[in-house]
Amino acid sequence: MMVFSQVCRHQKNLSFLQRRLMAVYTLGDGWTGALGTGSLKSYAAGHYDEEDPDTPFLIHDGPVDSVSAGWGHTAFTSNGSLYVSGRAYELSNLMKLHRLPSFLRNIAIYDEDNTAMSFSSSFASRIMSMLVKGDNNLGDEMKLEKKYSVLLSPTVVELPEGEKAMRKPKSSEYDALDASACFTAIITQSGKVYTFGSNIYGQCGTGMSSLNIWSPTPLIGLSDEKDIYITQVSLGLQHGLALNSNGEIFTWGKGERGQLGIKGLAGVSAPFPQRITQFRLPPTEDGAQQWTEDVRIVEISSGINHSAARSDDNKLFVWGKNVAVSLEKEKNVQDSNFPILVRGLPDEFEIIKVSCGSHHT
C-alpha cells in the first residue's frame, strides 16, 4: 500500500499553494481498508513496470498538512484534524489475516465491507472471522475492537481537550505524524505527543498496561517546559522515538533487540519514554572504550527493530538489531542496546539525511 500527497501548483499565489498540500491519493491492495475508499475490495496496481497502471484513488481533496502510511492503515491531518482509515488499532488480527491464503482472507473480511452479500457468504464470513478473532462475546474490550477494527474511509479521530494537529513541528522539516504497525503518533499544536493503537509492548508510550489504546493519549515523561518542544516522532515496528528541540532523544516500547538505545534496558520493554544519554564512540588507540553524553541530535529514524540518529556535528549513530560487529567468530553482526557511531563515511561529506528501511539504514 502506498499513500502520497499532491501539491497543486499554479502560477498565481504560488507561495500560498506551496504551503497547502491539496489532496491524498492511495494505491495498492485495499483488504486492510488503508486505501480509504469505503470498500475492502479496492485495488490499484503500482506504477513501476506496468504498461497500463491503475489510477490511484483520491480519498481527500485537501488541504493536507501531514500524511503517513502504516502497515495496515493511513493517517493524515487537515486543518488541525486527524483522519485515519484502515486497521489502526489491533496488530495481532492484522497479522492473522495477512497469513491466511487470499481466498480465505477475503471470506473473513467480507462482513466488514460495506457491500451487500448473500446469506451463505455472510455465514462463511462469520465463521472465518471467529477463527481469526476468537469468540465475539468477550465483553467491553471485544466491543471496542469490533468498533475500531477497520475504518473503511478517512474517519476523524478526535484529539482530547480541544487539541489540534500541528501543521509542522516548530523549526522542523518533518511531518508532525507517523503511522506504523497498527499504532500512530501525532504532535499537536500545544507541543504534546499523542499516541493510540496496539500497545502489547508499551509502544504507545502512555505508561498504560492495556493491550490497546483506543483513543489518542499523551506520552508521559516528556518535558512540560514551554521552550522545549517535540520536533519529530518516528515509529518502528513496536517501538517509538521522539526528538525535542534540545536535541534529546526519548524512546519507548519493545526493546528486545536493543532498539530503544538505553544501555540499562537491554532486552526489556519500556511503557513510557526514557531519554538516551550515552553514545559510544570508537575506541582509543590502546583499545579503551569511549562514551559521550555531549551529543545534540537533529534527526531520527526507525526501522523494524533498529533505530538511527544524525547529530549536529555530522555524526551518524545506529542501535538495535544486527547493527554492531560481532565479537563471536560464528557471527558477523550482533545487536546493540546503545547508540554506536557509524564509521567509514567520508569526513569531507556532510550527512544531510538519515532514513531506516525495515532492516537497513
mmCIF file of C-alpha atoms in Angstrom:
data_model
loop_
_atom_site.group_PDB
_atom_site.id
_atom_site.type_symbol
_atom_site.label_atom_id
_atom_site.label_comp_id
_atom_site.label_asym_id
_atom_site.label_seq_id
_atom_site.Cartn_x
_atom_site.Cartn_y
_atom_site.Cartn_z
ATOM 1 C CA MET A 1 0.000 0.000 0.000
ATOM 2 C CA MET A 2 1.251 3.481 -0.865
ATOM 3 C CA VAL A 3 -0.031 6.899 0.148
ATOM 4 C CA PHE A 4 1.115 10.151 -1.370
ATOM 5 C CA SER A 5 0.030 13.764 -1.464
ATOM 6 C CA GLN A 6 -0.145 16.054 -4.464
ATOM 7 C CA VAL A 7 0.806 19.716 -4.402
ATOM 8 C CA CYS A 8 -1.475 21.788 -6.618
ATOM 9 C CA ARG A 9 0.721 24.374 -8.325
ATOM 10 C CA HIS A 10 -0.437 27.457 -10.184
ATOM 11 C CA GLN A 11 1.480 30.499 -11.253
ATOM 12 C CA LYS A 12 -0.752 32.837 -9.271
ATOM 13 C CA ASN A 13 -0.353 32.863 -5.493
ATOM 14 C CA LEU A 14 2.226 30.061 -5.718
ATOM 15 C CA SER A 15 3.706 30.737 -2.276
ATOM 16 C CA PHE A 16 0.312 30.120 -0.666
ATOM 17 C CA LEU A 17 -0.318 26.917 -2.603
ATOM 18 C CA GLN A 18 3.139 25.618 -1.794
ATOM 19 C CA ARG A 19 2.146 25.694 1.857
ATOM 20 C CA ARG A 20 -1.099 23.878 1.155
ATOM 21 C CA LEU A 21 -0.918 20.208 0.194
ATOM 22 C CA MET A 22 -4.115 19.699 -1.697
ATOM 23 C CA ALA A 23 -5.000 16.009 -1.923
ATOM 24 C CA VAL A 24 -4.296 12.488 -0.714
ATOM 25 C CA TYR A 25 -4.172 9.588 -3.161
ATOM 26 C CA THR A 26 -3.734 5.882 -2.367
ATOM 27 C CA LEU A 27 -2.818 2.793 -4.344
ATOM 28 C CA GLY A 28 -2.141 -0.876 -3.598
ATOM 29 C CA ASP A 29 -4.256 -3.716 -2.170
ATOM 30 C CA GLY A 30 -7.183 -2.482 -0.100
ATOM 31 C CA TRP A 31 -8.014 -5.544 2.036
ATOM 32 C CA THR A 32 -6.873 -3.710 5.183
ATOM 33 C CA GLY A 33 -9.061 -0.697 4.481
ATOM 34 C CA ALA A 34 -5.972 1.528 4.370
ATOM 35 C CA LEU A 35 -6.809 2.785 0.869
ATOM 36 C CA GLY A 36 -9.759 4.621 2.415
ATOM 37 C CA THR A 37 -12.131 4.024 -0.492
ATOM 38 C CA GLY A 38 -15.066 2.690 1.548
ATOM 39 C CA SER A 39 -14.512 -0.884 0.381
ATOM 40 C CA LEU A 40 -12.057 -3.657 1.282
ATOM 41 C CA LYS A 41 -12.154 -4.876 -2.318
ATOM 42 C CA SER A 42 -10.374 -1.845 -3.772
ATOM 43 C CA TYR A 43 -7.139 -2.470 -5.631
ATOM 44 C CA ALA A 44 -4.842 -0.226 -7.640
ATOM 45 C CA ALA A 45 -1.675 -1.661 -9.158
ATOM 46 C CA GLY A 46 1.652 0.053 -8.602
ATOM 47 C CA HIS A 47 3.322 2.433 -11.024
ATOM 48 C CA TYR A 48 6.643 0.848 -11.887
ATOM 49 C CA ASP A 49 6.767 -1.579 -14.809
ATOM 50 C CA GLU A 50 3.067 -1.897 -15.645
ATOM 51 C CA GLU A 51 2.192 -0.983 -19.209
ATOM 52 C CA ASP A 52 -1.204 0.318 -18.110
ATOM 53 C CA PRO A 53 -1.062 1.181 -14.384
ATOM 54 C CA ASP A 54 -4.256 1.786 -12.447
ATOM 55 C CA THR A 55 -5.401 5.242 -11.464
ATOM 56 C CA PRO A 56 -4.742 5.980 -7.769
ATOM 57 C CA PHE A 57 -7.746 6.598 -5.539
ATOM 58 C CA LEU A 58 -8.425 10.178 -4.450
ATOM 59 C CA ILE A 59 -9.533 9.942 -0.787
ATOM 60 C CA HIS A 60 -9.173 13.536 0.411
ATOM 61 C CA ASP A 61 -9.317 16.699 -1.640
ATOM 62 C CA GLY A 62 -7.242 18.884 0.678
ATOM 63 C CA PRO A 63 -5.892 20.741 2.354
ATOM 64 C CA VAL A 64 -3.385 18.278 3.833
ATOM 65 C CA ASP A 65 -0.617 19.086 6.292
ATOM 66 C CA SER A 66 0.925 15.681 7.157
ATOM 67 C CA VAL A 67 0.458 12.165 5.815
ATOM 68 C CA SER A 68 1.804 8.736 6.794
ATOM 69 C CA ALA A 69 1.247 5.141 5.684
ATOM 70 C CA GLY A 70 1.267 2.445 8.368
ATOM 71 C CA TRP A 71 1.279 -1.317 7.935
ATOM 72 C CA GLY A 72 -2.481 -1.552 7.597
ATOM 73 C CA HIS A 73 -3.755 1.992 7.934
ATOM 74 C CA THR A 74 -3.393 5.509 6.595
ATOM 75 C CA ALA A 75 -3.237 8.689 8.682
ATOM 76 C CA PHE A 76 -3.223 12.330 7.630
ATOM 77 C CA THR A 77 -4.039 15.732 9.083
ATOM 78 C CA SER A 78 -6.109 18.521 7.593
ATOM 79 C CA ASN A 79 -6.977 21.877 9.178
ATOM 80 C CA GLY A 80 -5.928 20.589 12.587
ATOM 81 C CA SER A 81 -7.984 17.395 12.394
ATOM 82 C CA LEU A 82 -6.600 13.856 12.316
ATOM 83 C CA TYR A 83 -8.043 11.379 9.794
ATOM 84 C CA VAL A 84 -7.457 7.620 9.830
ATOM 85 C CA SER A 85 -8.551 4.768 7.565
ATOM 86 C CA GLY A 86 -7.828 1.038 7.747
ATOM 87 C CA ARG A 87 -6.747 -1.172 10.663
ATOM 88 C CA ALA A 88 -5.117 1.280 13.038
ATOM 89 C CA TYR A 89 -5.576 -0.403 16.408
ATOM 90 C CA GLU A 90 -5.043 -4.167 16.534
ATOM 91 C CA LEU A 91 -1.880 -5.817 15.187
ATOM 92 C CA SER A 92 -2.477 -9.473 16.055
ATOM 93 C CA ASN A 93 -5.655 -9.716 13.979
ATOM 94 C CA LEU A 94 -3.984 -7.900 11.091
ATOM 95 C CA MET A 95 -1.150 -10.440 11.110
ATOM 96 C CA LYS A 96 -3.540 -13.393 11.361
ATOM 97 C CA LEU A 97 -5.425 -12.119 8.330
ATOM 98 C CA HIS A 98 -2.177 -11.462 6.471
ATOM 99 C CA ARG A 99 -1.071 -15.088 6.933
ATOM 100 C CA LEU A 100 -4.301 -16.517 5.509
ATOM 101 C CA PRO A 101 -4.485 -17.523 1.844
ATOM 102 C CA SER A 102 -6.108 -14.667 -0.041
ATOM 103 C CA PHE A 103 -9.366 -16.512 -0.731
ATOM 104 C CA LEU A 104 -9.820 -17.313 2.990
ATOM 105 C CA ARG A 105 -8.860 -13.777 3.972
ATOM 106 C CA ASN A 106 -11.487 -12.391 1.612
ATOM 107 C CA ILE A 107 -14.132 -14.564 3.281
ATOM 108 C CA ALA A 108 -13.009 -13.449 6.743
ATOM 109 C CA ILE A 109 -13.250 -9.739 5.971
ATOM 110 C CA TYR A 110 -16.455 -9.713 3.901
ATOM 111 C CA ASP A 111 -18.671 -8.849 6.870
ATOM 112 C CA GLU A 112 -16.548 -5.731 7.498
ATOM 113 C CA ASP A 113 -17.127 -4.409 3.986
ATOM 114 C CA ASN A 114 -19.989 -2.088 3.139
ATOM 115 C CA THR A 115 -21.051 -4.123 0.121
ATOM 116 C CA ALA A 116 -24.083 -6.434 0.027
ATOM 117 C CA MET A 117 -23.577 -10.199 0.184
ATOM 118 C CA SER A 118 -25.660 -13.350 0.155
ATOM 119 C CA PHE A 119 -26.658 -15.213 3.338
ATOM 120 C CA SER A 120 -24.273 -18.079 2.546
ATOM 121 C CA SER A 121 -21.265 -15.807 2.104
ATOM 122 C CA SER A 122 -22.221 -13.910 5.271
ATOM 123 C CA PHE A 123 -22.360 -17.155 7.274
ATOM 124 C CA ALA A 124 -18.983 -18.297 5.927
ATOM 125 C CA SER A 125 -17.553 -14.886 6.670
ATOM 126 C CA ARG A 126 -18.642 -15.011 10.291
ATOM 127 C CA ILE A 127 -17.150 -18.482 10.750
ATOM 128 C CA MET A 128 -13.800 -17.304 9.340
ATOM 129 C CA SER A 129 -13.975 -14.124 11.412
ATOM 130 C CA MET A 130 -14.433 -16.188 14.593
ATOM 131 C CA LEU A 131 -11.440 -18.341 13.671
ATOM 132 C CA VAL A 132 -9.302 -15.231 13.233
ATOM 133 C CA LYS A 133 -10.643 -13.100 16.065
ATOM 134 C CA GLY A 134 -11.946 -15.696 18.534
ATOM 135 C CA ASP A 135 -15.190 -15.584 20.487
ATOM 136 C CA ASN A 136 -17.175 -12.418 19.883
ATOM 137 C CA ASN A 137 -18.698 -12.437 23.390
ATOM 138 C CA LEU A 138 -15.684 -11.256 25.344
ATOM 139 C CA GLY A 139 -17.078 -8.069 26.892
ATOM 140 C CA ASP A 140 -16.097 -4.439 26.591
ATOM 141 C CA GLU A 141 -12.618 -4.965 25.110
ATOM 142 C CA MET A 142 -14.023 -7.042 22.238
ATOM 143 C CA LYS A 143 -16.760 -4.453 21.667
ATOM 144 C CA LEU A 144 -14.121 -1.754 21.333
ATOM 145 C CA GLU A 145 -12.125 -3.955 18.989
ATOM 146 C CA LYS A 146 -15.217 -4.514 16.857
ATOM 147 C CA LYS A 147 -15.946 -0.765 16.771
ATOM 148 C CA TYR A 148 -12.421 0.204 15.737
ATOM 149 C CA SER A 149 -11.372 -2.957 13.869
ATOM 150 C CA VAL A 150 -11.470 -1.356 10.444
ATOM 151 C CA LEU A 151 -12.269 2.174 9.261
ATOM 152 C CA LEU A 152 -13.300 1.906 5.618
ATOM 153 C CA SER A 153 -12.902 5.583 4.747
ATOM 154 C CA PRO A 154 -10.981 8.527 6.249
ATOM 155 C CA THR A 155 -12.517 8.998 9.681
ATOM 156 C CA VAL A 156 -11.864 11.856 12.094
ATOM 157 C CA VAL A 157 -10.119 10.674 15.258
ATOM 158 C CA GLU A 158 -10.934 13.208 17.942
ATOM 159 C CA LEU A 159 -7.998 14.633 19.858
ATOM 160 C CA PRO A 160 -8.690 15.291 23.558
ATOM 161 C CA GLU A 161 -9.151 18.646 25.273
ATOM 162 C CA GLY A 162 -9.662 20.551 22.035
ATOM 163 C CA GLU A 163 -6.164 19.720 20.763
ATOM 164 C CA LYS A 164 -5.372 20.363 17.108
ATOM 165 C CA ALA A 165 -2.818 18.638 14.938
ATOM 166 C CA MET A 166 0.283 20.706 14.291
ATOM 167 C CA ARG A 167 0.960 21.545 10.658
ATOM 168 C CA LYS A 168 4.695 21.160 11.041
ATOM 169 C CA PRO A 169 6.714 20.903 14.250
ATOM 170 C CA LYS A 170 8.441 24.171 15.121
ATOM 171 C CA SER A 171 11.743 24.684 13.308
ATOM 172 C CA SER A 172 11.385 21.277 11.635
ATOM 173 C CA GLU A 173 11.076 19.971 8.095
ATOM 174 C CA TYR A 174 9.400 16.776 9.293
ATOM 175 C CA ASP A 175 5.740 15.820 9.414
ATOM 176 C CA ALA A 176 4.009 16.005 12.786
ATOM 177 C CA LEU A 177 2.671 12.488 12.293
ATOM 178 C CA ASP A 178 3.891 8.902 11.957
ATOM 179 C CA ALA A 179 1.990 5.636 11.447
ATOM 180 C CA SER A 180 3.405 2.145 11.870
ATOM 181 C CA ALA A 181 2.191 -1.373 12.739
ATOM 182 C CA CYS A 182 -1.297 -0.541 14.000
ATOM 183 C CA PHE A 183 -0.221 2.404 16.122
ATOM 184 C CA THR A 184 0.104 6.117 15.429
ATOM 185 C CA ALA A 185 1.843 9.144 16.965
ATOM 186 C CA ILE A 186 0.949 12.786 16.380
ATOM 187 C CA ILE A 187 2.367 16.113 17.556
ATOM 188 C CA THR A 188 -0.277 18.702 18.442
ATOM 189 C CA GLN A 189 -0.210 22.488 18.379
ATOM 190 C CA SER A 190 0.329 22.540 22.142
ATOM 191 C CA GLY A 191 3.582 20.631 21.653
ATOM 192 C CA LYS A 192 2.322 17.379 23.151
ATOM 193 C CA VAL A 193 2.663 13.939 21.540
ATOM 194 C CA TYR A 194 -0.408 11.704 21.470
ATOM 195 C CA THR A 195 -0.448 8.025 20.528
ATOM 196 C CA PHE A 196 -3.054 5.318 20.026
ATOM 197 C CA GLY A 197 -3.318 1.771 18.699
ATOM 198 C CA SER A 198 -1.664 -1.533 19.536
ATOM 199 C CA ASN A 199 0.128 -1.426 22.899
ATOM 200 C CA ILE A 200 1.279 -5.005 23.547
ATOM 201 C CA TYR A 201 4.831 -3.911 24.369
ATOM 202 C CA GLY A 202 4.014 -0.417 25.588
ATOM 203 C CA GLN A 203 4.708 1.009 22.121
ATOM 204 C CA CYS A 204 2.143 3.773 22.684
ATOM 205 C CA GLY A 205 4.357 5.122 25.477
ATOM 206 C CA THR A 206 1.458 6.111 27.730
ATOM 207 C CA GLY A 207 2.508 4.036 30.747
ATOM 208 C CA MET A 208 -0.734 2.059 30.465
ATOM 209 C CA SER A 209 -0.645 -1.752 30.514
ATOM 210 C CA SER A 210 -3.682 -2.310 28.286
ATOM 211 C CA LEU A 211 -3.115 -4.182 25.023
ATOM 212 C CA ASN A 212 -4.760 -1.403 23.004
ATOM 213 C CA ILE A 213 -5.047 2.362 23.393
ATOM 214 C CA TRP A 214 -8.365 3.166 21.748
ATOM 215 C CA SER A 215 -8.174 6.965 21.750
ATOM 216 C CA PRO A 216 -5.272 9.438 21.450
ATOM 217 C CA THR A 217 -3.450 9.550 24.788
ATOM 218 C CA PRO A 218 -0.459 11.751 25.685
ATOM 219 C CA LEU A 219 3.023 10.344 26.104
ATOM 220 C CA ILE A 220 4.210 10.622 29.675
ATOM 221 C CA GLY A 221 7.665 11.592 30.884
ATOM 222 C CA LEU A 222 8.394 14.381 28.403
ATOM 223 C CA SER A 223 9.286 17.913 29.458
ATOM 224 C CA ASP A 224 6.470 20.326 30.308
ATOM 225 C CA GLU A 225 8.668 23.380 29.727
ATOM 226 C CA LYS A 226 7.173 25.649 27.077
ATOM 227 C CA ASP A 227 10.511 26.416 25.448
ATOM 228 C CA ILE A 228 11.260 22.705 24.954
ATOM 229 C CA TYR A 229 9.080 21.070 22.331
ATOM 230 C CA ILE A 230 8.997 17.911 20.214
ATOM 231 C CA THR A 231 10.304 18.373 16.668
ATOM 232 C CA GLN A 232 9.969 14.841 15.277
ATOM 233 C CA VAL A 233 8.411 11.447 16.021
ATOM 234 C CA SER A 234 9.402 8.155 14.391
ATOM 235 C CA LEU A 235 7.815 4.735 14.924
ATOM 236 C CA GLY A 236 9.363 1.316 14.421
ATOM 237 C CA LEU A 237 7.516 -1.981 14.406
ATOM 238 C CA GLN A 238 6.751 -1.874 18.134
ATOM 239 C CA HIS A 239 8.862 0.976 19.486
ATOM 240 C CA GLY A 240 8.917 4.741 19.131
ATOM 241 C CA LEU A 241 11.307 7.698 19.169
ATOM 242 C CA ALA A 242 10.723 11.377 19.860
ATOM 243 C CA LEU A 243 13.227 14.200 19.333
ATOM 244 C CA ASN A 244 12.940 17.509 21.166
ATOM 245 C CA SER A 245 14.251 20.986 20.449
ATOM 246 C CA ASN A 246 17.208 20.420 22.792
ATOM 247 C CA GLY A 247 18.446 17.597 20.562
ATOM 248 C CA GLU A 248 17.471 14.909 23.083
ATOM 249 C CA ILE A 249 16.021 11.514 22.060
ATOM 250 C CA PHE A 250 13.314 9.743 24.027
ATOM 251 C CA THR A 251 12.457 6.093 23.296
ATOM 252 C CA TRP A 252 9.753 3.676 24.429
ATOM 253 C CA GLY A 253 8.122 0.349 23.574
ATOM 254 C CA LYS A 254 9.680 -3.008 22.763
ATOM 255 C CA GLY A 255 13.399 -3.269 23.455
ATOM 256 C CA GLU A 256 14.144 -6.947 22.887
ATOM 257 C CA ARG A 257 16.768 -6.273 20.208
ATOM 258 C CA GLY A 258 18.227 -3.096 21.696
ATOM 259 C CA GLN A 259 16.120 -0.778 19.539
ATOM 260 C CA LEU A 260 15.451 1.578 22.485
ATOM 261 C CA GLY A 261 19.122 2.527 22.756
ATOM 262 C CA ILE A 262 19.091 2.568 26.567
ATOM 263 C CA LYS A 263 22.141 0.801 27.970
ATOM 264 C CA GLY A 264 20.344 -0.242 31.150
ATOM 265 C CA LEU A 265 17.299 -1.654 29.313
ATOM 266 C CA ALA A 266 18.897 -4.491 27.363
ATOM 267 C CA GLY A 267 16.243 -6.926 26.151
ATOM 268 C CA VAL A 268 13.308 -5.355 28.002
ATOM 269 C CA SER A 269 10.453 -3.035 27.087
ATOM 270 C CA ALA A 270 9.670 0.465 28.344
ATOM 271 C CA PRO A 271 5.993 1.503 28.659
ATOM 272 C CA PHE A 272 6.878 5.212 28.770
ATOM 273 C CA PRO A 273 9.579 7.418 27.171
ATOM 274 C CA GLN A 274 13.106 7.386 28.530
ATOM 275 C CA ARG A 275 15.988 9.560 27.356
ATOM 276 C CA ILE A 276 19.047 8.186 25.593
ATOM 277 C CA THR A 277 22.050 9.617 27.405
ATOM 278 C CA GLN A 278 25.070 7.512 26.399
ATOM 279 C CA PHE A 279 26.586 7.309 22.912
ATOM 280 C CA ARG A 280 29.568 5.070 22.175
ATOM 281 C CA LEU A 281 32.500 6.445 20.176
ATOM 282 C CA PRO A 282 35.326 4.455 18.527
ATOM 283 C CA PRO A 283 37.869 3.004 20.982
ATOM 284 C CA THR A 284 41.138 4.752 21.687
ATOM 285 C CA GLU A 285 44.424 3.554 20.195
ATOM 286 C CA ASP A 286 45.026 1.363 23.229
ATOM 287 C CA GLY A 287 41.551 -0.207 22.864
ATOM 288 C CA ALA A 288 39.769 1.639 25.680
ATOM 289 C CA GLN A 289 36.070 2.245 25.145
ATOM 290 C CA GLN A 290 34.915 5.848 24.752
ATOM 291 C CA TRP A 291 31.485 7.184 25.694
ATOM 292 C CA THR A 292 29.936 10.623 25.457
ATOM 293 C CA GLU A 293 26.768 12.356 26.606
ATOM 294 C CA ASP A 294 27.595 15.544 24.725
ATOM 295 C CA VAL A 295 25.560 14.829 21.593
ATOM 296 C CA ARG A 296 22.888 17.045 20.043
ATOM 297 C CA ILE A 297 20.657 15.096 17.665
ATOM 298 C CA VAL A 298 18.914 16.785 14.721
ATOM 299 C CA GLU A 299 17.159 13.841 13.042
ATOM 300 C CA ILE A 300 15.849 10.381 13.995
ATOM 301 C CA SER A 301 14.553 7.375 12.095
ATOM 302 C CA SER A 302 13.217 3.921 12.995
ATOM 303 C CA GLY A 303 13.375 0.554 11.250
ATOM 304 C CA ILE A 304 11.533 -2.590 12.285
ATOM 305 C CA ASN A 305 13.888 -3.377 15.173
ATOM 306 C CA HIS A 306 16.633 -0.781 14.887
ATOM 307 C CA SER A 307 16.996 2.991 15.033
ATOM 308 C CA ALA A 308 19.314 5.724 13.786
ATOM 309 C CA ALA A 309 20.082 9.351 14.559
ATOM 310 C CA ARG A 310 22.053 12.203 12.959
ATOM 311 C CA SER A 311 23.870 14.736 15.126
ATOM 312 C CA ASP A 312 24.572 18.415 14.534
ATOM 313 C CA ASP A 313 28.322 17.727 14.278
ATOM 314 C CA ASN A 314 27.957 15.389 11.273
ATOM 315 C CA LYS A 315 27.895 12.067 13.120
ATOM 316 C CA LEU A 316 25.581 9.123 12.481
ATOM 317 C CA PHE A 317 24.585 6.708 15.259
ATOM 318 C CA VAL A 318 22.714 3.404 14.993
ATOM 319 C CA TRP A 319 21.416 0.911 17.568
ATOM 320 C CA GLY A 320 19.210 -2.170 17.731
ATOM 321 C CA LYS A 321 19.144 -5.397 15.743
ATOM 322 C CA ASN A 322 22.281 -6.503 13.862
ATOM 323 C CA VAL A 323 23.990 -3.104 13.749
ATOM 324 C CA ALA A 324 27.265 -3.920 15.536
ATOM 325 C CA VAL A 325 30.256 -6.019 14.553
ATOM 326 C CA SER A 326 30.108 -9.321 16.431
ATOM 327 C CA LEU A 327 32.926 -10.436 18.700
ATOM 328 C CA GLU A 328 31.892 -14.059 18.189
ATOM 329 C CA LYS A 329 33.622 -15.931 15.374
ATOM 330 C CA GLU A 330 30.472 -17.711 14.182
ATOM 331 C CA LYS A 331 28.549 -14.435 13.774
ATOM 332 C CA ASN A 332 29.242 -11.384 11.618
ATOM 333 C CA VAL A 333 26.946 -8.959 13.421
ATOM 334 C CA GLN A 334 25.191 -8.569 16.731
ATOM 335 C CA ASP A 335 22.626 -6.330 18.408
ATOM 336 C CA SER A 336 23.493 -3.124 20.226
ATOM 337 C CA ASN A 337 21.360 -1.697 23.040
ATOM 338 C CA PHE A 338 23.109 1.677 22.880
ATOM 339 C CA PRO A 339 23.923 4.088 20.016
ATOM 340 C CA ILE A 340 27.215 3.376 18.265
ATOM 341 C CA LEU A 341 28.992 5.654 15.828
ATOM 342 C CA VAL A 342 28.882 4.602 12.176
ATOM 343 C CA ARG A 343 32.445 4.666 10.876
ATOM 344 C CA GLY A 344 33.724 4.746 7.310
ATOM 345 C CA LEU A 345 31.751 7.687 5.952
ATOM 346 C CA PRO A 346 33.928 10.282 4.167
ATOM 347 C CA ASP A 347 34.875 13.094 6.545
ATOM 348 C CA GLU A 348 34.608 15.718 3.816
ATOM 349 C CA PHE A 349 30.929 14.916 3.135
ATOM 350 C CA GLU A 350 28.063 16.390 5.118
ATOM 351 C CA ILE A 351 25.363 13.986 6.267
ATOM 352 C CA ILE A 352 22.099 15.692 5.360
ATOM 353 C CA LYS A 353 19.536 12.893 5.780
ATOM 354 C CA VAL A 354 19.113 9.550 7.588
ATOM 355 C CA SER A 355 16.374 7.028 6.873
ATOM 356 C CA CYS A 356 15.831 3.490 8.155
ATOM 357 C CA GLY A 357 14.333 0.772 5.987
ATOM 358 C CA SER A 358 12.928 -2.395 7.512
ATOM 359 C CA HIS A 359 16.369 -3.941 8.123
ATOM 360 C CA HIS A 360 18.844 -1.417 6.762
ATOM 361 C CA THR A 361 19.797 2.247 7.057
#
